[in-house]
Coordinates of C-alpha atoms (C1' of nucleotides) in Angstrom, one line a residue:
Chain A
X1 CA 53.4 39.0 33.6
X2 CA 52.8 39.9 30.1
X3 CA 56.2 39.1 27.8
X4 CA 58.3 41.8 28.0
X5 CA 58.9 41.5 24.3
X6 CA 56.7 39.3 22.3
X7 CA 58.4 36.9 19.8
X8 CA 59.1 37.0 16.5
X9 CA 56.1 34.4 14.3
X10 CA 58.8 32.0 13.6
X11 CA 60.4 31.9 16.7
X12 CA 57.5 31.2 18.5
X13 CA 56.7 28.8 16.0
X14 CA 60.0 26.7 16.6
X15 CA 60.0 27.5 20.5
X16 CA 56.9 25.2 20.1
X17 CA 57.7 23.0 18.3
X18 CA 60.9 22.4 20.6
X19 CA 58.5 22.1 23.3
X20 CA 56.9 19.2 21.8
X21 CA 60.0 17.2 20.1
X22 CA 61.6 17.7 23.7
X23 CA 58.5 16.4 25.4
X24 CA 58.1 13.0 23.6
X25 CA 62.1 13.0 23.2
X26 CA 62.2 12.8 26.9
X27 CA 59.2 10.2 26.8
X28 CA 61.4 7.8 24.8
X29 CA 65.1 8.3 26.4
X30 CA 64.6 9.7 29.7
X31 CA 66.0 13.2 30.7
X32 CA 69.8 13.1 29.0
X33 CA 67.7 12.4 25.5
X34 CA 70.0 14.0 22.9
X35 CA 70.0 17.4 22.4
X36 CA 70.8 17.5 18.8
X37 CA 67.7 14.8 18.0
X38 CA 65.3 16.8 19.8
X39 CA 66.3 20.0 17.7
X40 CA 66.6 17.6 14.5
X41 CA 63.2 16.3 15.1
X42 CA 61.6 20.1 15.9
X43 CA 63.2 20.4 12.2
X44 CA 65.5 23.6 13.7
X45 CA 69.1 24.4 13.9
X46 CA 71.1 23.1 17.2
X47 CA 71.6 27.1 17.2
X48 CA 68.3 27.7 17.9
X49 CA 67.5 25.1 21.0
X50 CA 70.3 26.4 22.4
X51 CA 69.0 30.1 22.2
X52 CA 65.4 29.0 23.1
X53 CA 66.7 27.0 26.0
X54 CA 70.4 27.5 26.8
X55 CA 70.8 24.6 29.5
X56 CA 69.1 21.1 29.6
X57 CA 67.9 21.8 32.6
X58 CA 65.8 24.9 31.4
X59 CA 64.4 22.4 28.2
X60 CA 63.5 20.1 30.8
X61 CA 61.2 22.9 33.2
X62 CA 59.9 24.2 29.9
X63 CA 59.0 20.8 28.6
X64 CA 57.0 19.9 32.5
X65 CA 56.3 22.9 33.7
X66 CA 52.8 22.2 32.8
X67 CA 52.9 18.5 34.8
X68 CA 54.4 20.2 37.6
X69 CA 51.5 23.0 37.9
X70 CA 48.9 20.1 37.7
X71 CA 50.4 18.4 40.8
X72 CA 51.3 21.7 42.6
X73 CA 47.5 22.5 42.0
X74 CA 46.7 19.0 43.7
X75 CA 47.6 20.6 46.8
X76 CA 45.4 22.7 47.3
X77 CA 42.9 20.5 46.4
X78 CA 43.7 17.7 48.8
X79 CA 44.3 20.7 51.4
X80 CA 40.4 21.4 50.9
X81 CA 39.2 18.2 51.3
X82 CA 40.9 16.4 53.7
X83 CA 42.5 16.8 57.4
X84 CA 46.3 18.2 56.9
X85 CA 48.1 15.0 57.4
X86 CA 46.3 12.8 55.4
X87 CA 46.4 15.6 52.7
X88 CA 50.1 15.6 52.6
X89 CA 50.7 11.5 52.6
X90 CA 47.7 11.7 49.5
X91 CA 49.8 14.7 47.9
X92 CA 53.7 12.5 48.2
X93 CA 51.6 9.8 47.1
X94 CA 51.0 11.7 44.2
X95 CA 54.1 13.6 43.5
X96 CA 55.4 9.7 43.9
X97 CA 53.8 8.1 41.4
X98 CA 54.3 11.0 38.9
X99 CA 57.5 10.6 39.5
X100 CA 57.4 6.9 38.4
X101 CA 55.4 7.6 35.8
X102 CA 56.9 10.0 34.1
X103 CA 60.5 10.0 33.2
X104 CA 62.4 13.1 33.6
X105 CA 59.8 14.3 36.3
X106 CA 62.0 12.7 38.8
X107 CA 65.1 14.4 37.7
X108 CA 63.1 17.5 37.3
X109 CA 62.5 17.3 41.4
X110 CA 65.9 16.5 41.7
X111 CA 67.4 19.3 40.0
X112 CA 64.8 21.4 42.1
X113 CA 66.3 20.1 45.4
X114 CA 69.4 20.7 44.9
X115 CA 69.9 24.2 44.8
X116 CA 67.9 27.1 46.6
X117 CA 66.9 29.2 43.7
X118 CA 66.0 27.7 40.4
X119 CA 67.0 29.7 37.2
X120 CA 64.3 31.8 35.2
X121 CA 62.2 29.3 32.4
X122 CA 61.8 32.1 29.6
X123 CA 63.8 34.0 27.6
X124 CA 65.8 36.2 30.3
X125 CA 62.5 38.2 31.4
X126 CA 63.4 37.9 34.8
X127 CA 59.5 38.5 35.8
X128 CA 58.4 35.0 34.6
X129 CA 60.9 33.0 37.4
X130 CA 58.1 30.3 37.1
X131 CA 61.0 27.6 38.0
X132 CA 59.2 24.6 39.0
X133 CA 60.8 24.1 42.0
X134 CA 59.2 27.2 43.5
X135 CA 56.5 26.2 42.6
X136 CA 56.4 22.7 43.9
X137 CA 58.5 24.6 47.5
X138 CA 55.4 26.6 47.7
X139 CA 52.5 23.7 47.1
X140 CA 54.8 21.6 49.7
X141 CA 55.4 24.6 52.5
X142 CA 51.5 24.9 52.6
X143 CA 51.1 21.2 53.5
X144 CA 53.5 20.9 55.8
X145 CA 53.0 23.7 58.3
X146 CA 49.1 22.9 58.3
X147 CA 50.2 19.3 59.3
X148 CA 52.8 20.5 62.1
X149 CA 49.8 23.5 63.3
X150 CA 47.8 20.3 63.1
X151 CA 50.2 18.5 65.6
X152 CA 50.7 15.2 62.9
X153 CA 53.7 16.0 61.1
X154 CA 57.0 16.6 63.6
X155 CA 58.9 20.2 63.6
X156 CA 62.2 19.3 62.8
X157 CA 61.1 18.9 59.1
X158 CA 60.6 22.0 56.5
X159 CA 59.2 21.5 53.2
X160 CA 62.4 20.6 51.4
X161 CA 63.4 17.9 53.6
X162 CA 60.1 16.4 52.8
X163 CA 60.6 17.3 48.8
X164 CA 64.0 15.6 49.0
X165 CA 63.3 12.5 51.0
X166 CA 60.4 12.2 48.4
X167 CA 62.7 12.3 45.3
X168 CA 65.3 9.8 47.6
X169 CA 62.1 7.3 47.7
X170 CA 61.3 7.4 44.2
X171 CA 65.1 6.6 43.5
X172 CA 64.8 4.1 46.1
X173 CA 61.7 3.1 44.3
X174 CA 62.4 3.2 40.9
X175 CA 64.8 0.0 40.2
X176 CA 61.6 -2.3 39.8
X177 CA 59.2 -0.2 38.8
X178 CA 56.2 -0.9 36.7
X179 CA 54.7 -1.1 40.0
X180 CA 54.1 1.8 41.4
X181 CA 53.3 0.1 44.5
X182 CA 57.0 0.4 45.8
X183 CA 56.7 4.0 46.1
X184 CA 53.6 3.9 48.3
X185 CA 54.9 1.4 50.6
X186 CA 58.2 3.6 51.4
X187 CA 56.5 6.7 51.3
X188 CA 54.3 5.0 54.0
X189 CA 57.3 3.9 56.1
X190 CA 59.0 7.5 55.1
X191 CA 55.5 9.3 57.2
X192 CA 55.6 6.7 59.9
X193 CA 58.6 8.3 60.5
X194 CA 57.7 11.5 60.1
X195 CA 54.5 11.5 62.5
X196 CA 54.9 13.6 65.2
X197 CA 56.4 12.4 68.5
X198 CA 58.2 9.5 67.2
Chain B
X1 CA 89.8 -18.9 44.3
X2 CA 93.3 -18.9 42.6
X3 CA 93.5 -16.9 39.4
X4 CA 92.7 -19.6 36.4
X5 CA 95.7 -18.5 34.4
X6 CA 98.0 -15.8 36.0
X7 CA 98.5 -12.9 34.5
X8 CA 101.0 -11.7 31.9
X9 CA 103.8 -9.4 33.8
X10 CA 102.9 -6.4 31.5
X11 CA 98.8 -7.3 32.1
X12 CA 99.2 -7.6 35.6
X13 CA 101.2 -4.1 35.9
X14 CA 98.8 -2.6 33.8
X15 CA 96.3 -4.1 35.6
X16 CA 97.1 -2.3 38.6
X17 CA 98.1 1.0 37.1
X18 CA 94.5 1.2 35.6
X19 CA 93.3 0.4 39.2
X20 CA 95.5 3.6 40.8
X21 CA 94.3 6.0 38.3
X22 CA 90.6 4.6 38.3
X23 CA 90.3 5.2 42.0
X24 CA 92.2 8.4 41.6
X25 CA 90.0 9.7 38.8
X26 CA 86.7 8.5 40.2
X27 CA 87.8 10.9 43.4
X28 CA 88.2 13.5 41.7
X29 CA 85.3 13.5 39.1
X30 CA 83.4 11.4 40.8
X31 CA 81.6 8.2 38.7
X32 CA 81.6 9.3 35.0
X33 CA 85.0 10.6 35.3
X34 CA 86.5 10.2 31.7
X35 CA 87.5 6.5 31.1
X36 CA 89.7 7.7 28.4
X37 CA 91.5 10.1 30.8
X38 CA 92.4 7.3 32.9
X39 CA 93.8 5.2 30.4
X40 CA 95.8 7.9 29.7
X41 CA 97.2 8.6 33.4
X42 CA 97.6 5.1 34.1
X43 CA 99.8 5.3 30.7
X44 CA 97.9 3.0 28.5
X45 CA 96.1 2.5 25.5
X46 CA 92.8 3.1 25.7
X47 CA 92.2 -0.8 24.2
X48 CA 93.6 -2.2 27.7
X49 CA 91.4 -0.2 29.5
X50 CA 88.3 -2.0 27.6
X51 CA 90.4 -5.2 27.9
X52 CA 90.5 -5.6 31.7
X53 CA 87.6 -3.8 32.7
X54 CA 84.9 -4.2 29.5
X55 CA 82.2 -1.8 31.5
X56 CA 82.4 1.2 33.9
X57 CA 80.7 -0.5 36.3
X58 CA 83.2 -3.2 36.3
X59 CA 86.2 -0.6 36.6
X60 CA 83.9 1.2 39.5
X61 CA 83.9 -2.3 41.4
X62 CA 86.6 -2.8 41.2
X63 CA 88.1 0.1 42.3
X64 CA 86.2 0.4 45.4
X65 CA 85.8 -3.5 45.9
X66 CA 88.1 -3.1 49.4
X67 CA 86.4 -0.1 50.6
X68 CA 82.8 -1.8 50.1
X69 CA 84.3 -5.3 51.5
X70 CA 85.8 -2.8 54.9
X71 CA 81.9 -1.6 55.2
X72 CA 80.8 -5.0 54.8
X73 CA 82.8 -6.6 57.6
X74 CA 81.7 -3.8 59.8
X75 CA 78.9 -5.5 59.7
X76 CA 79.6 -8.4 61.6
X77 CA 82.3 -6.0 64.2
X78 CA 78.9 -4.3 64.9
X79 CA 76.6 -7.8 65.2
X80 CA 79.1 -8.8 67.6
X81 CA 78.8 -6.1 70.3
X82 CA 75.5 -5.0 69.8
X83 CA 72.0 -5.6 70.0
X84 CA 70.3 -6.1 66.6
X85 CA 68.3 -3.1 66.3
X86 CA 71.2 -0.9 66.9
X87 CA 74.2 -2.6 65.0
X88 CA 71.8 -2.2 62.0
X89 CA 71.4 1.6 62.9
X90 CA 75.1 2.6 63.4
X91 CA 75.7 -0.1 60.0
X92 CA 73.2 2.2 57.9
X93 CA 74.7 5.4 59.7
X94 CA 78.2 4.0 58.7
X95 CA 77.1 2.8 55.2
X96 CA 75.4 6.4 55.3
X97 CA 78.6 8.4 55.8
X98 CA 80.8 6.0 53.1
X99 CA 78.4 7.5 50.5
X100 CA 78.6 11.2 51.3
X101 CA 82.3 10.8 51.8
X102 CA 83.4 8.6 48.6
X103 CA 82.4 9.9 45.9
X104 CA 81.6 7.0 43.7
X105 CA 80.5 4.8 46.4
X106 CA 76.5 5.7 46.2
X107 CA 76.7 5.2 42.6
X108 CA 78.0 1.6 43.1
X109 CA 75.5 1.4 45.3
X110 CA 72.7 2.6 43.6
X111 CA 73.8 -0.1 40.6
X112 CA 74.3 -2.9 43.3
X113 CA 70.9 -2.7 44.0
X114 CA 69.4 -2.2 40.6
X115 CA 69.6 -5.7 39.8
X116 CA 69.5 -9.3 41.4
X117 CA 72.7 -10.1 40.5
X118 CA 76.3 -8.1 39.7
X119 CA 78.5 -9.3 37.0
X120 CA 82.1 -10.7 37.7
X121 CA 84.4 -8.2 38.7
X122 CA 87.4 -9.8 37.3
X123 CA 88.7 -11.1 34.0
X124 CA 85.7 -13.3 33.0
X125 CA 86.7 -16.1 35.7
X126 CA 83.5 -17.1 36.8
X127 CA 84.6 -18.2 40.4
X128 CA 85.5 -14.9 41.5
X129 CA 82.2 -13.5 41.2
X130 CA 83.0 -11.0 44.2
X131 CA 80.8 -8.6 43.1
X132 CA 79.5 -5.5 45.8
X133 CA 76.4 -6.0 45.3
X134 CA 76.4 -9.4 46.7
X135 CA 79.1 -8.3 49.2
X136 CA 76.7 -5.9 50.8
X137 CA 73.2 -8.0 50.6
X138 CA 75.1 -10.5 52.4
X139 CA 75.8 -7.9 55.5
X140 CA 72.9 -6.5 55.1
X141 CA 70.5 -9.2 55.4
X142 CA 72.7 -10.6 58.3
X143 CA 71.4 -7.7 60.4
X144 CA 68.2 -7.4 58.8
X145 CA 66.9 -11.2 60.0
X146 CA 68.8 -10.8 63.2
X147 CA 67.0 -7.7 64.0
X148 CA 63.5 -8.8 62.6
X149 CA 64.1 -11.9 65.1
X150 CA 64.8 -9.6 67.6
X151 CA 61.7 -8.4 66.7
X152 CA 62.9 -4.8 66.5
X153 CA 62.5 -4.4 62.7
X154 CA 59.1 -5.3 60.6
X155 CA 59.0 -7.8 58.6
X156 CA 58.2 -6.8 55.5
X157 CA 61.0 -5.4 54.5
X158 CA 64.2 -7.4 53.1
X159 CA 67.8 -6.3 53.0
X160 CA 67.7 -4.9 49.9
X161 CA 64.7 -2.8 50.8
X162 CA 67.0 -1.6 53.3
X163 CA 70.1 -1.2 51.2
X164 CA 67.5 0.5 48.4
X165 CA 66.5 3.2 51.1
X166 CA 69.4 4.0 52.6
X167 CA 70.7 4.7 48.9
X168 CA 67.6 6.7 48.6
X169 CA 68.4 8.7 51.6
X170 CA 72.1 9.2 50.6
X171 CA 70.9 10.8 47.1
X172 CA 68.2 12.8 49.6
X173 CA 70.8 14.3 51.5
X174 CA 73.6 14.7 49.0
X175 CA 72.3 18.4 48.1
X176 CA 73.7 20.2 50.7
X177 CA 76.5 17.6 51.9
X178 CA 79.8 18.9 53.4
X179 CA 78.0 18.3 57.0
X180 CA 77.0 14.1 56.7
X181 CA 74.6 15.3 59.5
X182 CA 71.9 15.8 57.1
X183 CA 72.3 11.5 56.2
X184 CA 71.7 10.6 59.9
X185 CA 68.9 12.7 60.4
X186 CA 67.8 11.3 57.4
X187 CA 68.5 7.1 58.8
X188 CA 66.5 8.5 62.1
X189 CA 63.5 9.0 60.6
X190 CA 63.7 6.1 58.2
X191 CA 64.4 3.7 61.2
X192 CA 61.4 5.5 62.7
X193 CA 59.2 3.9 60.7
X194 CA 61.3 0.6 60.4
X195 CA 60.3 0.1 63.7
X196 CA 58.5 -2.5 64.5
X197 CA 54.8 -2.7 65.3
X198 CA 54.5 0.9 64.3
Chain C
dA1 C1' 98.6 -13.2 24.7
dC2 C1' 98.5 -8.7 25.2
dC3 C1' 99.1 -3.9 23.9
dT4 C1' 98.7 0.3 20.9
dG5 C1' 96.6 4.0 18.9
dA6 C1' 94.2 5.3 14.8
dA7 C1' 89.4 5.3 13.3
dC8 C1' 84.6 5.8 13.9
dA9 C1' 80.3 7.4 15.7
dC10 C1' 78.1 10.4 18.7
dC11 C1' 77.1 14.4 21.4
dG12 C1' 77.2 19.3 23.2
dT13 C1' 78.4 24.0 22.2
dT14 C1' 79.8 28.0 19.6
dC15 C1' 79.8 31.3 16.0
dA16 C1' 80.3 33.3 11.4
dA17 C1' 77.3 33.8 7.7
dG18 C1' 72.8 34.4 6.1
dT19 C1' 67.7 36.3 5.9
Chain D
dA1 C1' 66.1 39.7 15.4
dC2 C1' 66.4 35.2 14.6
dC3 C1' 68.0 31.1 12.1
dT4 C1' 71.2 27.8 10.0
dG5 C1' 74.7 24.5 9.9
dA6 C1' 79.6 23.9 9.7
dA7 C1' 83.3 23.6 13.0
dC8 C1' 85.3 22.3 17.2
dA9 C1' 86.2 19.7 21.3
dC10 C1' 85.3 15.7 23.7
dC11 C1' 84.1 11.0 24.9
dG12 C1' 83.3 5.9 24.3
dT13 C1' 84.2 1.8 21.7
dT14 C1' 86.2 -1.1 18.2
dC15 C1' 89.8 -3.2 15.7
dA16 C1' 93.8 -3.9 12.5
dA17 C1' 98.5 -3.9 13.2
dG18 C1' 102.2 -4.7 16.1
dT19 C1' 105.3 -7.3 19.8

DNA sequence: ACCTGAACACCGTTCAAGT
DNA sequence: ACCTGAACACCGTTCAAGT
């Protein structure tokens, strides 16, 4: 896993200091912050953002990636300590309110959704396909089947479904937010539905 | 309801051009389709454009206003020979299917139900306040109360709830669409846990 | 009263020139 | 190998000038 190349000093140096302008740029404006401030702000060339991270989408998993382990790592945690469907509803609940609470993390999932496989996050090495959505498919997947082996979670559902009607709540969710208390109460009506035998 | 001051011959034609190429435009690019483009295919300055419809939203209304008003009266066609419960099931499947199928729709949707209340939708007469948004609540919370009377539907859920989660759904299953199957799998489980007494 | 289109500000993206 | 920043294309919005 070791960089297949590692990088120049001053290119590391700016691909950190992207990292950061594009983390607090994103704070401010949402994902769909400008481009061109974030690289003004990192004090580089529009150049290089665009050879650091040649889509917005691949600033954004860069910029979250770190978030999106965190809550990935939840799982298992939840998974240790409680019974599998309760450790699922906990974990959405989770995934929900860091979705509310931070901006871009939403459209982070969404981007994840949408498409099977998510693009590589570094420079071309093709070892290092950390996308987040794998990783978040892979935290989910776990979940899930230990709830339907459990007999609580119905088996028409795989772990996508439940990552997309998760993201489709927090939308749902997010008009008033503020409160994250929205989010809770349709996740809760989302896993009413989702309980086994209907 | 009568316009306060008609139109100007040329205002009114260009009126309607703008309309044509809007909804023409919006299918093809979906919401966020170039506003400047469609000045240009309807054949006028980009100024008029601005002068008849000041927002994209307002241009999005009103380009789908007879398409949303269509849904809407479905309302009451389904209220009228069906039980409660299930008019509000086939209305959200219905609703459900409009959004996959129009492109543009979800988005007005999705604005509709952002805030309390939609601006005008035509030049600045405040009578004609026809907005979607409103248009829709109206339907929805006609099925809504009759179904919660019915005592089919919890109560602790409004029509905008409703209208909020069935956007939610749409953006869930809009990944993969080309089958709308995915939406009314999607309105199952929801209405799963709309049920009442859970 | 309404329309036109030039003008401005802004953003994303590319690429020749530099070190 | 990497960076810079000018250049280009595109879009939204405004407004002085026209009829």
């Amino acid at each position: 896993m070791a960089q297949v190349r590692p990088m120049r000093a001053d290119a590391r140096r700016n691909h950190e200091r992207l990292l950061k302008a594009a983390v607090s740029a994103f704070a401010e404006h949402g994902d769909g912050a400008s481009l061109d401030d974030i690289a003004k702000r990192a004090g580089v060339g529009s150049g290089t953002l665009y050879r650091h991270f040649p889509t917005r989408r691949a600033l954004l998993e860069a910029a979250y990636l770190d978030r999106i382990e965190a809550i990935a790592a939840r799982a298992d945690a939840l998974a240790a300590r409680l019974p599998p469907g309760e450790a699922l509803v906990e974990w959405l609940n989770e995934l929900g309110t860091g979705m509310i609470r931070i901006r871009g993390l939403k459209a982070l999932l969404g981007l994840a959704v949408t498409d099977g496989g998510a693009p590589a996050v570094t420079d071309g090495a093709p070892a290092v396909r950390t996308a987040c959505g794998d990783c978040l498919r892979t935290a989910a997947t776990r979940l899930v089947e230990a709830a339907q082996r459990e007999g609580t979670l119905r088996r028409d559902v795989d772990a996508v479904d439940v990552l997309r009607l998760a993201h489709g709540l927090a939308t749902a969710a997010e008009p008033a937010d503020g409160d994250a208390q929205r989010i809770r109460r349709y996740l809760a009506l989302l896993m009413e539905g989702l309980r086994a035998g209907g």
